Coordinates of C-alpha atoms in Angstrom, one line a residue:
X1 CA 22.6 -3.9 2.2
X2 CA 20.2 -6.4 1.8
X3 CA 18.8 -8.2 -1.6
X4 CA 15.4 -7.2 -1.9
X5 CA 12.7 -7.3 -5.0
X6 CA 9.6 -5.1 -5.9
X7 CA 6.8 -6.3 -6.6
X8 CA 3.7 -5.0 -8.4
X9 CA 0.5 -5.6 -10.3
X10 CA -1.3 -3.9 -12.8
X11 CA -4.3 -4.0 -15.0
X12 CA -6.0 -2.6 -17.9
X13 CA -7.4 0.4 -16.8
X14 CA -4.1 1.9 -15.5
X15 CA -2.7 4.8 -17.3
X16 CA 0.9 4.3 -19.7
X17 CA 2.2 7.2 -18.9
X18 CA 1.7 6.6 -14.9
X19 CA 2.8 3.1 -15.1
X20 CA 6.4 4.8 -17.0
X21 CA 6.9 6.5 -13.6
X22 CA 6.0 4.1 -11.1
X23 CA 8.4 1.7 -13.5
X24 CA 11.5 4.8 -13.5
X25 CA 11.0 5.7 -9.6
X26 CA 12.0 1.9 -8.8
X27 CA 14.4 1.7 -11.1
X28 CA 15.9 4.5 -13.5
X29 CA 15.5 7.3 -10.2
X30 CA 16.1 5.4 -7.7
X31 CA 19.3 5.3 -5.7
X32 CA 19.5 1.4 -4.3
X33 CA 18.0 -0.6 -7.3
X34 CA 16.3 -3.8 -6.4
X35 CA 17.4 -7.2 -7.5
X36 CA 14.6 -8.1 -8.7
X37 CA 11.1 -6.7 -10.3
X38 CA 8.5 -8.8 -10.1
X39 CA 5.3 -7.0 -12.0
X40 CA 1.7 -9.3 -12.4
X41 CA -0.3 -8.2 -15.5
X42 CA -3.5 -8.9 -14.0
X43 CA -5.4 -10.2 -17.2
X44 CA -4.9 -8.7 -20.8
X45 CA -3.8 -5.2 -20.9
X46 CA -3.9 -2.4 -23.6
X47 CA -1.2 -2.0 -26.3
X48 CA 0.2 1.0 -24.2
X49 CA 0.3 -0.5 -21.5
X50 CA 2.6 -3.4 -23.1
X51 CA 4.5 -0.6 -24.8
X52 CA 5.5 0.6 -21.5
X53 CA 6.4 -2.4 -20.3
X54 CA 8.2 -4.0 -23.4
X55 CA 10.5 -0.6 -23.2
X56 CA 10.9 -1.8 -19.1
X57 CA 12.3 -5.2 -20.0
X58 CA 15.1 -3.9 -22.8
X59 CA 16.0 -1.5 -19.8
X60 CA 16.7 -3.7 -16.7
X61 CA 16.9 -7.4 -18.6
X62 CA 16.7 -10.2 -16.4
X63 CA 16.0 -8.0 -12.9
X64 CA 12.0 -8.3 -14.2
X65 CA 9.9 -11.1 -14.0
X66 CA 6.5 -11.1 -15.7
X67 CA 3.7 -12.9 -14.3
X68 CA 0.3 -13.0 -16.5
X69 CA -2.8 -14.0 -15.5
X70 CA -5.2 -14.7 -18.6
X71 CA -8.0 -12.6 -16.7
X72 CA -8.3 -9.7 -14.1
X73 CA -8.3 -11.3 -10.9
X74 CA -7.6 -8.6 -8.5
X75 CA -5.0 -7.1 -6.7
X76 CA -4.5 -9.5 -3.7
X77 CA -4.8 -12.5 -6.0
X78 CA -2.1 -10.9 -7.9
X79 CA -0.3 -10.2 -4.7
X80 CA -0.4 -13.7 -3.6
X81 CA 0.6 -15.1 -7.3
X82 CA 3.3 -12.6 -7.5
X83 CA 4.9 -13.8 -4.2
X84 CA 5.6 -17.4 -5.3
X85 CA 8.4 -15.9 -7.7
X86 CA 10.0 -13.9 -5.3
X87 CA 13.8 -14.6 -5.2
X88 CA 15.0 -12.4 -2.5
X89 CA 14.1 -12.5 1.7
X90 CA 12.7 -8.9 1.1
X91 CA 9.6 -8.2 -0.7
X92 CA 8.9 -3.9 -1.1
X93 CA 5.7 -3.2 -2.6
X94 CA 5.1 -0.6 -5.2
X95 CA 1.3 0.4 -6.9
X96 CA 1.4 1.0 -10.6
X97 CA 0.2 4.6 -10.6
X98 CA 2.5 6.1 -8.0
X99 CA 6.1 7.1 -7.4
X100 CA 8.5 6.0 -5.1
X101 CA 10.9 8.7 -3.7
X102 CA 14.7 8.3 -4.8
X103 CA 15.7 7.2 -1.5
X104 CA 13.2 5.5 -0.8
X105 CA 15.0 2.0 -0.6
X106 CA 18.2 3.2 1.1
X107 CA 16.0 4.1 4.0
X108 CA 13.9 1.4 4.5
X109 CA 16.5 -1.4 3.6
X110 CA 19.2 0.2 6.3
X111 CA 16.0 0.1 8.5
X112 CA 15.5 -3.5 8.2
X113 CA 19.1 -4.9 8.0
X114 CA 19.2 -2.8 11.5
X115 CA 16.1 -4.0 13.1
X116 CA 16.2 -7.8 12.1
X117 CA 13.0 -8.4 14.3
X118 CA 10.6 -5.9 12.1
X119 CA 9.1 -7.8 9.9
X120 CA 6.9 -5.1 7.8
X121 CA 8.4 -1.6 7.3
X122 CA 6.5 1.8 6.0
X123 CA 6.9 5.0 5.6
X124 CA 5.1 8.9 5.1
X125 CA 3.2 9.4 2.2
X126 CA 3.4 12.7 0.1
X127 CA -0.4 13.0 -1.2
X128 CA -0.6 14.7 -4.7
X129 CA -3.0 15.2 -7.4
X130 CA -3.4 13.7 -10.9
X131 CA -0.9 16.9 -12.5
X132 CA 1.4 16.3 -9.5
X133 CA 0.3 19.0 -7.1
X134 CA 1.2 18.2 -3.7
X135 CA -1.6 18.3 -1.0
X136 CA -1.2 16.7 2.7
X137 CA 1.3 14.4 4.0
X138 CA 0.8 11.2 5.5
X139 CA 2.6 10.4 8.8
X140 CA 1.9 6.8 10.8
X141 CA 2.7 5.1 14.0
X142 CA 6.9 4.3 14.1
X143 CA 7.1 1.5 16.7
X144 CA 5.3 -1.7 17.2
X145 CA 3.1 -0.6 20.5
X146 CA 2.2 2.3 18.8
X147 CA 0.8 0.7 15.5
X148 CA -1.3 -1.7 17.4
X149 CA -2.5 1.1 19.5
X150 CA -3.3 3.2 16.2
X151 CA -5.1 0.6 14.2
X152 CA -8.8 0.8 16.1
X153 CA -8.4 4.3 13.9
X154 CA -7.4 3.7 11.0
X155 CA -4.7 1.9 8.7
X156 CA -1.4 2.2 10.6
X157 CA 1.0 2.0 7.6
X158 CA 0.4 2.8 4.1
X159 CA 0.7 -0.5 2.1
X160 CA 2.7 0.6 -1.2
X161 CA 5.3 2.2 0.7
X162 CA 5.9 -1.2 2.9
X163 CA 9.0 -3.8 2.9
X164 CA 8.1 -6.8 4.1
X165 CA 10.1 -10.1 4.8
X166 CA 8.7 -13.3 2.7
X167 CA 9.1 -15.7 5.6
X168 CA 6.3 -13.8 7.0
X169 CA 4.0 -15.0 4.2
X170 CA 5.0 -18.8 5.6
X171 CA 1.3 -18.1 7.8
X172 CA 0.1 -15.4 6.4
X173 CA -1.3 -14.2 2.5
X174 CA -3.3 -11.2 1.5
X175 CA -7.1 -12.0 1.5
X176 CA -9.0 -12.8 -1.7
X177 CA -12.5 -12.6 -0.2
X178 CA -12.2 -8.8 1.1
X179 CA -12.4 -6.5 -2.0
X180 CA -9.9 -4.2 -1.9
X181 CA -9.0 -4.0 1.7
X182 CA -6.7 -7.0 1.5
X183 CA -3.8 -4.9 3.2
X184 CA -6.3 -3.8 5.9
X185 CA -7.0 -7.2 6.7
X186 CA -3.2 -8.3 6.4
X187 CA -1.9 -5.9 9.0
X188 CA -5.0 -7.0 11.7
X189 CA -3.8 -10.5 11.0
X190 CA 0.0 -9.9 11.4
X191 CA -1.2 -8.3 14.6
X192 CA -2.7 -10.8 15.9
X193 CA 0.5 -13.2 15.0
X194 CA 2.5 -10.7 17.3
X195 CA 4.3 -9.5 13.7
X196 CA 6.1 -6.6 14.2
X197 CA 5.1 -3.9 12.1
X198 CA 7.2 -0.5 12.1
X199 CA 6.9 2.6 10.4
X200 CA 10.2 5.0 9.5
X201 CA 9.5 9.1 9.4
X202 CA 10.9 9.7 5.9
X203 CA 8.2 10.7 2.9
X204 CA 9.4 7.5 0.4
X205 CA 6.1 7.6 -1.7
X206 CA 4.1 10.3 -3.6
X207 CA 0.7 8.7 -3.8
X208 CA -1.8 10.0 -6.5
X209 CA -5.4 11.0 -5.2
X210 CA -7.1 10.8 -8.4
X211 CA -10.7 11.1 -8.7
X212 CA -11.1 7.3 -9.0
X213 CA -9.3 6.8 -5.8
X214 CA -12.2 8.9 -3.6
X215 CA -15.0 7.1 -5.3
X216 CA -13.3 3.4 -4.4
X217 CA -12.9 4.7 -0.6
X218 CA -16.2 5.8 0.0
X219 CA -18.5 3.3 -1.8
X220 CA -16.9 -0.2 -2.4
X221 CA -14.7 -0.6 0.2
X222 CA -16.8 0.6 2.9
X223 CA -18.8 -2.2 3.8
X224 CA -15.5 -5.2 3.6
X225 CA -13.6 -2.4 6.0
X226 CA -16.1 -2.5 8.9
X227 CA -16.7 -6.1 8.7
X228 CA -12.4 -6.3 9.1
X229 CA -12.0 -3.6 11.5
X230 CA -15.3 -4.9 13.9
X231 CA -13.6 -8.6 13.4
X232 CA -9.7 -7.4 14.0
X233 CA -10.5 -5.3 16.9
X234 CA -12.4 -8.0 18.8
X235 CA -9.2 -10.4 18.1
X236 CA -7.3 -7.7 19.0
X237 CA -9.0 -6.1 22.1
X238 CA -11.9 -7.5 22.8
X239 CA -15.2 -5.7 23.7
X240 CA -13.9 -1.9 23.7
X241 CA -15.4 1.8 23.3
X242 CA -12.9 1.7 19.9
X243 CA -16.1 -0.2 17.8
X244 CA -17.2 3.6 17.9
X245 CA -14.6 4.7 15.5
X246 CA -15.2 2.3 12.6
X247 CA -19.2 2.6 13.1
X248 CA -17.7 6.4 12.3
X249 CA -16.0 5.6 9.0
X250 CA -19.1 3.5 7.7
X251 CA -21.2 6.4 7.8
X252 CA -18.7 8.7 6.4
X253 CA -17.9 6.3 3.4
X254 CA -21.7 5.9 2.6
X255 CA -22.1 10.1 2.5
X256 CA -22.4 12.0 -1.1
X257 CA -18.7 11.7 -3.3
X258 CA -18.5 15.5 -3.2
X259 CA -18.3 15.1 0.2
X260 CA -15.9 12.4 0.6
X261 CA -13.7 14.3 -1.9
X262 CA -14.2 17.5 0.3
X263 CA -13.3 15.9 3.7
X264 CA -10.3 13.6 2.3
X265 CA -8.7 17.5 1.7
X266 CA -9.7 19.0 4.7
X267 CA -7.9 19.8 7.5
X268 CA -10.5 18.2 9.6
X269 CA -9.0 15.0 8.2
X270 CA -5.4 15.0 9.8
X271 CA -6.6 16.0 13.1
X272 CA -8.6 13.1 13.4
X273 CA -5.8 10.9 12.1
X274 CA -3.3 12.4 14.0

């Protein structure tokens, strides 16, 4: 199979003990190692944090690179840092509080070494809670038509669990002015390139619905998200009926946290993602 690298920021607030996992699922548990590790402390980070990461590099040696920044800059800044010390053609990403599943890399490698013309791969997401508790899965668009189709909706693929080709990042970079909805922004504008974005079926990723994570989606995000979805769709599509849906979101994402938290567990919430 391919040569391929993860890649990965984190900053101070992160937990140790998460950061452990996220670092073993890539690496210790995982069946198809990566070549390389690339992992962005974004600014100065707390002495178990470094602990963690110290451990890491007596592990796997050479197959991590460390990037610092001197301060927090934020994720796609990071992102975009990051990819300048890439060595390999594929790039997987990876978020520091999460865990990748075991074969998570066999599947999406195979995937891309057989489908040369995708150029960004994801897969399902198994939701779970901070003690590891599973809750909903996650299941997006597989082909190309149907990810463009999907995205007036929502996000069509689930950024941590993607693989992406570098060349790709030859016209394109994750966006420093949107907040945190740089991989929002990236997928409209790979869209809009004719990029080929795929999804596979598999669950690869547990992702961690912590507390934090409902409070980011409904408050801080929400306004950066419409302004990207009402710009991407008109590149996309033009006037359309489809405005209606992220009009929708808006208003959800400014309601009460409780019921954010509520909704984001509620069946209610895969039907109208489905």
């Amino acid at each position: 199979m391919s040569s391929f690298s993860v890649l990965m920021s984190v900053y101070y607030k992160e937990q140790a003990l998460y950061l452990k996992e996220a670092l073993d699922s890539i690496w210790l548990n995982q069946i198809l190692k990566p070549d390389q590790i690339v992992l962005v402390e974004d600014g100065p980070l707390t002495p178990e944090l470094y602990e963690v990461i110290d451990e890491f590099q007596k592990e796997v040696g050479n197959v991590l690179t460390l990037v610092k920044n001197e301060t927090n800059q934020g994720l796609a800044k990071a992102l975009n840092k990051g990819i300048g010390f890439i060595r390999t053609d594929l790039i997987a990403r990876m978020d520091s509080d999460d865990i990748s599943d075991k074969r998570r890399f066999v599947y999406e490698i195979e995937y891309m070494d057989k489908h040369p013309d995708v150029m960004i791969l994801g897969g399902s997401i198994q939701e779970m809670d901070e003690n590891k508790n599973f809750l909903s899965q996650r299941h997006y668009p597989k082909m190309y038509e149907e990810v463009r189709k999907y995205i007036w909706r929502g996000s069509p693929v689930a950024h941590p669990t993607t693989v992406m080709r570098k060349c790709i990042f030859q016209s394109l970079s994750y966006n420093e002015k949107v907040g945190q909805n740089e991989d929002l922004a990236l997928w409209f504008n790979a869209l809009e390139k004719g990029i080929k974005i795929e999804n596979i079926e598999e669950v690869v990723y547990y992702f961690r619905m912590s507390s934090g994570c409902y409070k980011r989606r409904s408050k801080k995000k929400a306004w950066k998200e419409f302004e990207i979805f009402i710009k991407g769709l008109w590149n996309l599509y033009g006037f359309s009926f489809k405005y209606i849906y992220p009009c929708a979101r808006l208003i959800f994402r400014l309601c009460p946290y409780s019921m954010v938290k509520y909704f984001y567990g509620s069946k209610m919430r895969r039907k109208l993602l489905e």
